[in-house]
Amino acid sequence: MKLLNEGAEPPPSRVAGPQIPAAEVLLRFPFVRPRLPVLQEVEAEFSRARQSNFYSNFGPSSLHFERLLEVAYFPGMSAVACANCTVGLSAALIALRVNRPVLYPAFTFPATAAAIRGAGLAAVVGDVDPVTGVLDAALADELIARHDIGAVIAVRPYGIWTDIGALGEVCRRHGVPLVIDNAAGIGVDRAVVERFAVEGAMELFSLHATKPFGVGEGGVAVVPPAHQHNLRSALNFGLWALGDLQPGEGLNGKMDELTASMAIAVFHHLAARLAERRAMAARYNALAQAAGLGTFVAPGEEERSPWQCFALRLPDGIDPERVLRACRTSGLLARRYYYPTVGLGIGAAHVPNAAALSARAVCLPVYDGEDAGSADEIWSIFHEALARAGGGG
């Protein structure tokens, strides 16, 4: 696949004020390398919209993209394209008619909390499992009853598909809907989806440019068929003839046809690209195990994520900022992610497991294409930085 930005260096800043030194911009190994198809590929898919003169409001390109996803990854479910994952989460809560506080984990990206606010709801923050980083099911059981919770948003950290069946069972027992924020998780094989999907849950994915399945801005909701019409209504101001929301009971969160055409073009190349990312993640995993560092996926199970990035746990007593500074000096941009914990809502001060994960988690870049073979070189930079910080294995 030819890329719009292949081989290009970032342009100089045109924003008034202090300029970032060139050494700070021209990193050899940036945290992400977005890969978008050339416009000719997008135009070929956009012809559906041109021929119908239909450019938004669930037009032909958007619907075609949804069908591709259903066949490839989500049989028996309905895919609904949206403007981004955050607005999709808000729309899911609206479509489910949630009118009480929403429980979500502290170990997440701020968009999860923003989506709850976007739906006009109060938030309650919960702690997570100390190993997986997923919302703790036993604690959720307690918090649902204590705070009269109306819905639960679970997060699959780093787009890693993990067994959250116990949390799904807690939600079913309380009669509370479960929405899953799996922003970075779209693109894993159907067998992985079938192994870890939670029956009855809505699952949201991001197509942001930083994600493996990136288009710029975009998102997809995968929902039980019974919910798809109310979700479309919630994404369209409450205006959808097949839904039962009232006009005004929604927001504007639709995917436009040009973005859908971009997504179709990306889809056609995705399997090969994700195979390269899995191979790079597997190499990191082997190197981490040899160095005695903890990761979030067991070696040999790299198929459980599309690998936006590769997360590790630093040893206790190591300053992550010192490690990251040393990496950057050598041309590698690693990141703390998710850091800090998200604390918007009741209970944010009582999340020790999330705080411990957030304090130690560091993420390395994962690439596809010509850079997919750079794992050893990146690891060498990272491992040297870790040794300088006092944590070399």
GROMACS .gro file of C-alpha atoms in nm:
model
  393
    1MET     CA    1   0.000   0.000   0.000
    2LYS     CA    2   0.138   0.339  -0.092
    3LEU     CA    3   0.119   0.593   0.188
    4LEU     CA    4   0.047   0.963   0.192
    5ASN     CA    5   0.316   1.026   0.451
    6GLU     CA    6   0.569   0.761   0.357
    7GLY     CA    7   0.922   0.887   0.412
    8ALA     CA    8   0.806   1.239   0.494
    9GLU     CA    9   0.951   1.444   0.776
   10PRO     CA   10   0.724   1.664   0.990
   11PRO     CA   11   0.696   2.020   0.852
   12PRO     CA   12   0.833   2.307   1.062
   13SER     CA   13   0.587   2.460   1.302
   14ARG     CA   14   0.398   2.764   1.177
   15VAL     CA   15   0.253   2.847   1.516
   16ALA     CA   16   0.375   3.171   1.672
   17GLY     CA   17   0.588   3.134   1.981
   18PRO     CA   18   0.886   2.922   2.083
   19GLN     CA   19   0.987   2.662   1.827
   20ILE     CA   20   1.062   2.302   1.919
   21PRO     CA   21   1.427   2.223   1.844
   22ALA     CA   22   1.480   1.999   1.542
   23ALA     CA   23   1.629   1.728   1.764
   24GLU     CA   24   1.300   1.718   1.953
   25VAL     CA   25   1.094   1.672   1.636
   26LEU     CA   26   1.295   1.444   1.410
   27LEU     CA   27   1.282   1.129   1.620
   28ARG     CA   28   1.410   0.813   1.462
   29PHE     CA   29   1.144   0.607   1.637
   30PRO     CA   30   0.826   0.811   1.704
   31PHE     CA   31   0.551   0.666   1.919
   32VAL     CA   32   0.320   0.626   1.620
   33ARG     CA   33   0.363   0.615   1.244
   34PRO     CA   34   0.015   0.671   1.099
   35ARG     CA   35  -0.035   0.495   0.766
   36LEU     CA   36  -0.319   0.612   0.545
   37PRO     CA   37  -0.387   0.503   0.187
   38VAL     CA   38  -0.323   0.735  -0.104
   39LEU     CA   39  -0.621   0.940  -0.218
   40GLN     CA   40  -0.667   0.739  -0.538
   41GLU     CA   41  -0.766   0.436  -0.330
   42VAL     CA   42  -1.005   0.644  -0.123
   43GLU     CA   43  -1.160   0.801  -0.433
   44ALA     CA   44  -1.235   0.457  -0.576
   45GLU     CA   45  -1.437   0.372  -0.266
   46PHE     CA   46  -1.593   0.720  -0.250
   47SER     CA   47  -1.759   0.659  -0.588
   48ARG     CA   48  -2.053   0.497  -0.406
   49ALA     CA   49  -2.130   0.827  -0.237
   50ARG     CA   50  -2.076   1.030  -0.555
   51GLN     CA   51  -2.307   0.811  -0.759
   52SER     CA   52  -2.585   0.835  -0.502
   53ASN     CA   53  -2.512   1.200  -0.411
   54PHE     CA   54  -2.530   1.084  -0.048
   55TYR     CA   55  -2.247   1.210   0.174
   56SER     CA   56  -2.356   1.155   0.537
   57ASN     CA   57  -2.642   1.017   0.751
   58PHE     CA   58  -2.551   0.647   0.710
   59GLY     CA   59  -2.495   0.660   0.336
   60PRO     CA   60  -2.382   0.379   0.103
   61SER     CA   61  -2.011   0.390   0.186
   62SER     CA   62  -2.080   0.389   0.560
   63LEU     CA   63  -2.323   0.098   0.531
   64HIS     CA   64  -2.082  -0.096   0.309
   65PHE     CA   65  -1.804  -0.045   0.563
   66GLU     CA   66  -2.030  -0.174   0.840
   67ARG     CA   67  -2.112  -0.490   0.641
   68LEU     CA   68  -1.743  -0.558   0.578
   69LEU     CA   69  -1.674  -0.548   0.952
   70GLU     CA   70  -1.969  -0.772   1.037
   71VAL     CA   71  -1.860  -1.040   0.792
   72ALA     CA   72  -1.490  -1.024   0.879
   73TYR     CA   73  -1.501  -0.993   1.257
   74PHE     CA   74  -1.847  -0.973   1.414
   75PRO     CA   75  -2.094  -1.230   1.275
   76GLY     CA   76  -2.435  -1.205   1.438
   77MET     CA   77  -2.371  -0.849   1.556
   78SER     CA   78  -2.449  -0.510   1.404
   79ALA     CA   79  -2.172  -0.262   1.329
   80VAL     CA   80  -2.261   0.108   1.337
   81ALA     CA   81  -2.005   0.360   1.212
   82CYS     CA   82  -1.967   0.684   1.407
   83ALA     CA   83  -1.762   1.003   1.407
   84ASN     CA   84  -1.528   0.881   1.682
   85CYS     CA   85  -1.516   0.635   1.968
   86THR     CA   86  -1.592   0.897   2.234
   87VAL     CA   87  -1.916   1.013   2.076
   88GLY     CA   88  -2.002   0.647   2.014
   89LEU     CA   89  -1.973   0.574   2.386
   90SER     CA   90  -2.197   0.870   2.467
   91ALA     CA   91  -2.449   0.757   2.207
   92ALA     CA   92  -2.447   0.403   2.348
   93LEU     CA   93  -2.544   0.536   2.692
   94ILE     CA   94  -2.817   0.749   2.534
   95ALA     CA   95  -2.948   0.460   2.324
   96LEU     CA   96  -2.966   0.241   2.635
   97ARG     CA   97  -3.164   0.518   2.811
   98VAL     CA   98  -2.922   0.526   3.104
   99ASN     CA   99  -3.031   0.787   3.360
  100ARG     CA  100  -2.823   0.695   3.665
  101PRO     CA  101  -2.447   0.717   3.736
  102VAL     CA  102  -2.203   0.523   3.519
  103LEU     CA  103  -1.920   0.315   3.664
  104TYR     CA  104  -1.587   0.314   3.479
  105PRO     CA  105  -1.223   0.223   3.560
  106ALA     CA  106  -0.955   0.469   3.665
  107PHE     CA  107  -0.700   0.297   3.438
  108THR     CA  108  -0.810   0.440   3.105
  109PHE     CA  109  -0.772   0.728   2.862
  110PRO     CA  110  -0.966   1.047   2.956
  111ALA     CA  111  -1.208   0.994   2.665
  112THR     CA  112  -1.393   0.730   2.870
  113ALA     CA  113  -1.486   0.985   3.136
  114ALA     CA  114  -1.554   1.250   2.871
  115ALA     CA  115  -1.807   1.020   2.705
  116ILE     CA  116  -2.000   0.984   3.030
  117ARG     CA  117  -2.009   1.361   3.069
  118GLY     CA  118  -2.109   1.388   2.702
  119ALA     CA  119  -2.418   1.179   2.776
  120GLY     CA  120  -2.505   1.412   3.064
  121LEU     CA  121  -2.443   1.150   3.333
  122ALA     CA  122  -2.257   1.137   3.663
  123ALA     CA  123  -1.951   0.913   3.694
  124VAL     CA  124  -1.825   0.669   3.956
  125VAL     CA  125  -1.463   0.554   3.937
  126GLY     CA  126  -1.362   0.195   4.015
  127ASP     CA  127  -1.033   0.019   4.071
  128VAL     CA  128  -0.895  -0.250   3.841
  129ASP     CA  129  -0.746  -0.596   3.847
  130PRO     CA  130  -0.375  -0.551   3.931
  131VAL     CA  131  -0.264  -0.780   3.646
  132THR     CA  132  -0.497  -0.711   3.352
  133GLY     CA  133  -0.591  -0.349   3.431
  134VAL     CA  134  -0.959  -0.433   3.367
  135LEU     CA  135  -1.232  -0.307   3.601
  136ASP     CA  136  -1.241  -0.536   3.905
  137ALA     CA  137  -1.559  -0.748   3.892
  138ALA     CA  138  -1.596  -0.800   4.269
  139LEU     CA  139  -1.554  -0.430   4.336
  140ALA     CA  140  -1.799  -0.347   4.056
  141ASP     CA  141  -2.054  -0.575   4.223
  142GLU     CA  142  -2.024  -0.367   4.539
  143LEU     CA  143  -2.019  -0.025   4.368
  144ILE     CA  144  -2.323  -0.097   4.150
  145ALA     CA  145  -2.533  -0.153   4.461
  146ARG     CA  146  -2.377   0.127   4.667
  147HIS     CA  147  -2.415   0.401   4.405
  148ASP     CA  148  -2.729   0.283   4.220
  149ILE     CA  149  -2.526   0.248   3.901
  150GLY     CA  150  -2.717   0.271   3.572
  151ALA     CA  151  -2.448   0.132   3.339
  152VAL     CA  152  -2.091   0.005   3.346
  153ILE     CA  153  -1.818   0.099   3.099
  154ALA     CA  154  -1.537  -0.154   3.100
  155VAL     CA  155  -1.208  -0.083   2.922
  156ARG     CA  156  -0.982  -0.331   2.746
  157PRO     CA  157  -0.644  -0.164   2.814
  158TYR     CA  158  -0.422  -0.118   2.509
  159GLY     CA  159  -0.677  -0.295   2.287
  160ILE     CA  160  -0.590  -0.632   2.445
  161TRP     CA  161  -0.884  -0.871   2.442
  162THR     CA  162  -0.912  -1.020   2.791
  163ASP     CA  163  -1.171  -1.239   2.961
  164ILE     CA  164  -1.417  -1.004   3.131
  165GLY     CA  165  -1.695  -1.259   3.157
  166ALA     CA  166  -1.710  -1.221   3.536
  167LEU     CA  167  -1.782  -0.850   3.496
  168GLY     CA  168  -2.049  -0.929   3.238
  169GLU     CA  169  -2.212  -1.170   3.482
  170VAL     CA  170  -2.212  -0.905   3.756
  171CYS     CA  171  -2.387  -0.662   3.521
  172ARG     CA  172  -2.646  -0.923   3.418
  173ARG     CA  173  -2.723  -1.005   3.781
  174HIS     CA  174  -2.784  -0.639   3.859
  175GLY     CA  175  -2.977  -0.575   3.536
  176VAL     CA  176  -2.722  -0.310   3.434
  177PRO     CA  177  -2.600  -0.274   3.073
  178LEU     CA  178  -2.232  -0.325   2.997
  179VAL     CA  179  -2.056  -0.103   2.742
  180ILE     CA  180  -1.697  -0.187   2.649
  181ASP     CA  181  -1.445   0.077   2.552
  182ASN     CA  182  -1.203  -0.117   2.331
  183ALA     CA  183  -1.063   0.182   2.146
  184ALA     CA  184  -0.747   0.016   2.013
  185GLY     CA  185  -0.886  -0.337   1.975
  186ILE     CA  186  -1.043  -0.364   1.630
  187GLY     CA  187  -0.885  -0.599   1.380
  188VAL     CA  188  -0.811  -0.914   1.582
  189ASP     CA  189  -0.915  -1.244   1.426
  190ARG     CA  190  -1.275  -1.355   1.457
  191ALA     CA  191  -1.169  -1.645   1.683
  192VAL     CA  192  -1.035  -1.394   1.936
  193VAL     CA  193  -1.359  -1.195   1.922
  194GLU     CA  194  -1.566  -1.509   1.976
  195ARG     CA  195  -1.344  -1.613   2.268
  196PHE     CA  196  -1.364  -1.284   2.459
  197ALA     CA  197  -1.683  -1.106   2.349
  198VAL     CA  198  -1.942  -1.053   2.622
  199GLU     CA  199  -2.295  -1.152   2.528
  200GLY     CA  200  -2.535  -0.857   2.521
  201ALA     CA  201  -2.265  -0.591   2.555
  202MET     CA  202  -2.204  -0.296   2.325
  203GLU     CA  203  -1.837  -0.264   2.225
  204LEU     CA  204  -1.682   0.056   2.090
  205PHE     CA  205  -1.368   0.094   1.878
  206SER     CA  206  -1.163   0.392   1.763
  207LEU     CA  207  -1.038   0.457   1.410
  208HIS     CA  208  -0.822   0.750   1.518
  209ALA     CA  209  -0.502   0.801   1.320
  210THR     CA  210  -0.298   0.673   1.617
  211LYS     CA  211  -0.472   0.334   1.607
  212PRO     CA  212  -0.368   0.033   1.394
  213PHE     CA  213  -0.698   0.068   1.203
  214GLY     CA  214  -0.665   0.445   1.160
  215VAL     CA  215  -0.847   0.681   0.927
  216GLY     CA  216  -0.792   1.017   1.099
  217GLU     CA  217  -1.107   1.048   1.310
  218GLY     CA  218  -1.367   0.775   1.325
  219GLY     CA  219  -1.523   0.501   1.533
  220VAL     CA  220  -1.735   0.187   1.521
  221ALA     CA  221  -1.990   0.048   1.763
  222VAL     CA  222  -2.058  -0.327   1.755
  223VAL     CA  223  -2.391  -0.402   1.920
  224PRO     CA  224  -2.660  -0.668   1.945
  225PRO     CA  225  -2.896  -0.621   1.645
  226ALA     CA  226  -3.181  -0.522   1.877
  227HIS     CA  227  -2.990  -0.207   1.975
  228GLN     CA  228  -2.867  -0.085   1.639
  229HIS     CA  229  -3.165   0.136   1.550
  230ASN     CA  230  -3.169   0.325   1.879
  231LEU     CA  231  -2.793   0.369   1.848
  232ARG     CA  232  -2.831   0.518   1.499
  233SER     CA  233  -3.101   0.744   1.639
  234ALA     CA  234  -2.875   0.852   1.927
  235LEU     CA  235  -2.604   0.939   1.672
  236ASN     CA  236  -2.852   1.144   1.468
  237PHE     CA  237  -3.025   1.382   1.713
  238GLY     CA  238  -3.286   1.118   1.800
  239LEU     CA  239  -3.402   1.120   1.438
  240TRP     CA  240  -3.422   0.765   1.304
  241ALA     CA  241  -3.754   0.619   1.196
  242LEU     CA  242  -3.670   0.265   1.312
  243GLY     CA  243  -3.562   0.377   1.660
  244ASP     CA  244  -3.786   0.483   1.949
  245LEU     CA  245  -3.591   0.782   2.081
  246GLN     CA  246  -3.756   1.121   2.066
  247PRO     CA  247  -3.624   1.409   1.850
  248GLY     CA  248  -3.352   1.578   2.052
  249GLU     CA  249  -3.265   1.262   2.249
  250GLY     CA  250  -2.931   1.229   2.078
  251LEU     CA  251  -2.631   1.409   1.937
  252ASN     CA  252  -2.453   1.444   1.604
  253GLY     CA  253  -2.210   1.154   1.587
  254LYS     CA  254  -2.239   1.006   1.238
  255MET     CA  255  -1.947   0.904   1.019
  256ASP     CA  256  -1.937   1.095   0.690
  257GLU     CA  257  -1.901   0.913   0.359
  258LEU     CA  258  -1.547   1.032   0.285
  259THR     CA  259  -1.423   0.894   0.617
  260ALA     CA  260  -1.611   0.569   0.552
  261SER     CA  261  -1.441   0.544   0.212
  262MET     CA  262  -1.104   0.593   0.380
  263ALA     CA  263  -1.194   0.318   0.629
  264ILE     CA  264  -1.284   0.075   0.348
  265ALA     CA  265  -0.950   0.142   0.177
  266VAL     CA  266  -0.765   0.079   0.505
  267PHE     CA  267  -0.968  -0.236   0.569
  268HIS     CA  268  -0.847  -0.401   0.249
  269HIS     CA  269  -0.484  -0.384   0.371
  270LEU     CA  270  -0.544  -0.442   0.740
  271ALA     CA  271  -0.480  -0.816   0.778
  272ALA     CA  272  -0.126  -0.798   0.637
  273ARG     CA  273  -0.043  -0.489   0.840
  274LEU     CA  274  -0.165  -0.639   1.167
  275ALA     CA  275   0.033  -0.957   1.105
  276GLU     CA  276   0.347  -0.742   1.098
  277ARG     CA  277   0.246  -0.565   1.417
  278ARG     CA  278   0.182  -0.896   1.595
  279ALA     CA  279   0.526  -1.018   1.493
  280MET     CA  280   0.688  -0.703   1.632
  281ALA     CA  281   0.490  -0.737   1.957
  282ALA     CA  282   0.593  -1.102   1.985
  283ARG     CA  283   0.958  -1.002   1.955
  284TYR     CA  284   0.916  -0.739   2.228
  285ASN     CA  285   0.742  -0.997   2.446
  286ALA     CA  286   1.029  -1.242   2.412
  287LEU     CA  287   1.285  -0.972   2.491
  288ALA     CA  288   1.082  -0.852   2.792
  289GLN     CA  289   1.055  -1.203   2.930
  290ALA     CA  290   1.430  -1.254   2.892
  291ALA     CA  291   1.489  -0.927   3.080
  292GLY     CA  292   1.247  -1.022   3.358
  293LEU     CA  293   0.999  -0.743   3.278
  294GLY     CA  294   0.624  -0.786   3.310
  295THR     CA  295   0.392  -0.737   3.012
  296PHE     CA  296   0.014  -0.751   2.963
  297VAL     CA  297   0.002  -1.055   2.731
  298ALA     CA  298   0.164  -1.396   2.778
  299PRO     CA  299   0.418  -1.496   2.511
  300GLY     CA  300   0.244  -1.682   2.230
  301GLU     CA  301  -0.086  -1.495   2.276
  302GLU     CA  302  -0.004  -1.186   2.073
  303GLU     CA  303  -0.308  -1.252   1.852
  304ARG     CA  304  -0.516  -1.094   2.130
  305SER     CA  305  -0.441  -0.736   2.019
  306PRO     CA  306  -0.382  -0.533   1.699
  307TRP     CA  307  -0.097  -0.365   1.892
  308GLN     CA  308  -0.128   0.011   1.891
  309CYS     CA  309   0.170   0.000   2.129
  310PHE     CA  310   0.347  -0.249   2.353
  311ALA     CA  311   0.301  -0.197   2.727
  312LEU     CA  312   0.545  -0.310   2.995
  313ARG     CA  313   0.565  -0.280   3.371
  314LEU     CA  314   0.884  -0.120   3.498
  315PRO     CA  315   1.043  -0.267   3.812
  316ASP     CA  316   0.957  -0.105   4.143
  317GLY     CA  317   1.177   0.190   4.230
  318ILE     CA  318   1.252   0.292   3.872
  319ASP     CA  319   1.163   0.647   3.771
  320PRO     CA  320   0.969   0.620   3.442
  321GLU     CA  321   1.045   0.979   3.350
  322ARG     CA  322   1.417   0.914   3.372
  323VAL     CA  323   1.381   0.613   3.141
  324LEU     CA  324   1.173   0.809   2.890
  325ARG     CA  325   1.418   1.099   2.886
  326ALA     CA  326   1.706   0.864   2.813
  327CYS     CA  327   1.507   0.697   2.535
  328ARG     CA  328   1.427   1.030   2.375
  329THR     CA  329   1.790   1.137   2.386
  330SER     CA  330   1.863   0.828   2.174
  331GLY     CA  331   1.585   0.903   1.925
  332LEU     CA  332   1.307   0.686   2.071
  333LEU     CA  333   0.973   0.825   2.189
  334ALA     CA  334   0.824   0.589   2.444
  335ARG     CA  335   0.525   0.693   2.656
  336ARG     CA  336   0.356   0.648   2.991
  337TYR     CA  337   0.012   0.518   2.907
  338TYR     CA  338  -0.234   0.537   3.079
  339TYR     CA  339  -0.089   0.811   3.295
  340PRO     CA  340  -0.209   0.961   3.515
  341THR     CA  341  -0.518   0.770   3.623
  342VAL     CA  342  -0.850   0.931   3.534
  343GLY     CA  343  -1.024   1.070   3.839
  344LEU     CA  344  -1.343   1.234   3.717
  345GLY     CA  345  -1.619   1.119   3.951
  346ILE     CA  346  -1.689   0.962   4.289
  347GLY     CA  347  -1.425   0.723   4.425
  348ALA     CA  348  -1.122   0.851   4.236
  349ALA     CA  349  -0.908   0.864   4.553
  350HIS     CA  350  -0.950   0.492   4.622
  351VAL     CA  351  -0.790   0.316   4.324
  352PRO     CA  352  -0.459   0.169   4.448
  353ASN     CA  353  -0.427  -0.097   4.176
  354ALA     CA  354  -0.490   0.151   3.897
  355ALA     CA  355  -0.245   0.396   4.053
  356ALA     CA  356   0.024   0.128   4.079
  357LEU     CA  357  -0.020   0.021   3.715
  358SER     CA  358  -0.023   0.380   3.595
  359ALA     CA  359   0.296   0.457   3.788
  360ARG     CA  360   0.488   0.168   3.630
  361ALA     CA  361   0.346   0.120   3.280
  362VAL     CA  362   0.560   0.233   2.987
  363CYS     CA  363   0.473   0.174   2.622
  364LEU     CA  364   0.701   0.118   2.321
  365PRO     CA  365   0.598   0.192   1.962
  366VAL     CA  366   0.473  -0.084   1.735
  367TYR     CA  367   0.494  -0.042   1.357
  368ASP     CA  368   0.394  -0.214   1.037
  369GLY     CA  369   0.554  -0.179   0.695
  370GLU     CA  370   0.924  -0.121   0.651
  371ASP     CA  371   0.971  -0.033   1.020
  372ALA     CA  372   0.818  -0.356   1.153
  373GLY     CA  373   1.162  -0.514   1.182
  374SER     CA  374   1.300  -0.252   1.420
  375ALA     CA  375   1.201  -0.422   1.747
  376ASP     CA  376   1.554  -0.525   1.840
  377GLU     CA  377   1.697  -0.180   1.779
  378ILE     CA  378   1.420  -0.010   1.975
  379TRP     CA  379   1.458  -0.261   2.256
  380SER     CA  380   1.831  -0.196   2.272
  381ILE     CA  381   1.767   0.177   2.322
  382PHE     CA  382   1.499   0.110   2.584
  383HIS     CA  383   1.702  -0.152   2.772
  384GLU     CA  384   2.005   0.076   2.788
  385ALA     CA  385   1.785   0.359   2.919
  386LEU     CA  386   1.640   0.124   3.180
  387ALA     CA  387   1.989   0.016   3.289
  388ARG     CA  388   2.095   0.378   3.326
  389ALA     CA  389   1.793   0.431   3.549
  390GLY     CA  390   1.897   0.140   3.768
  391GLY     CA  391   1.667  -0.132   3.637
  392GLY     CA  392   1.864  -0.325   3.375
  393GLY     CA  393   1.796  -0.699   3.364
   0.00000   0.00000   0.00000
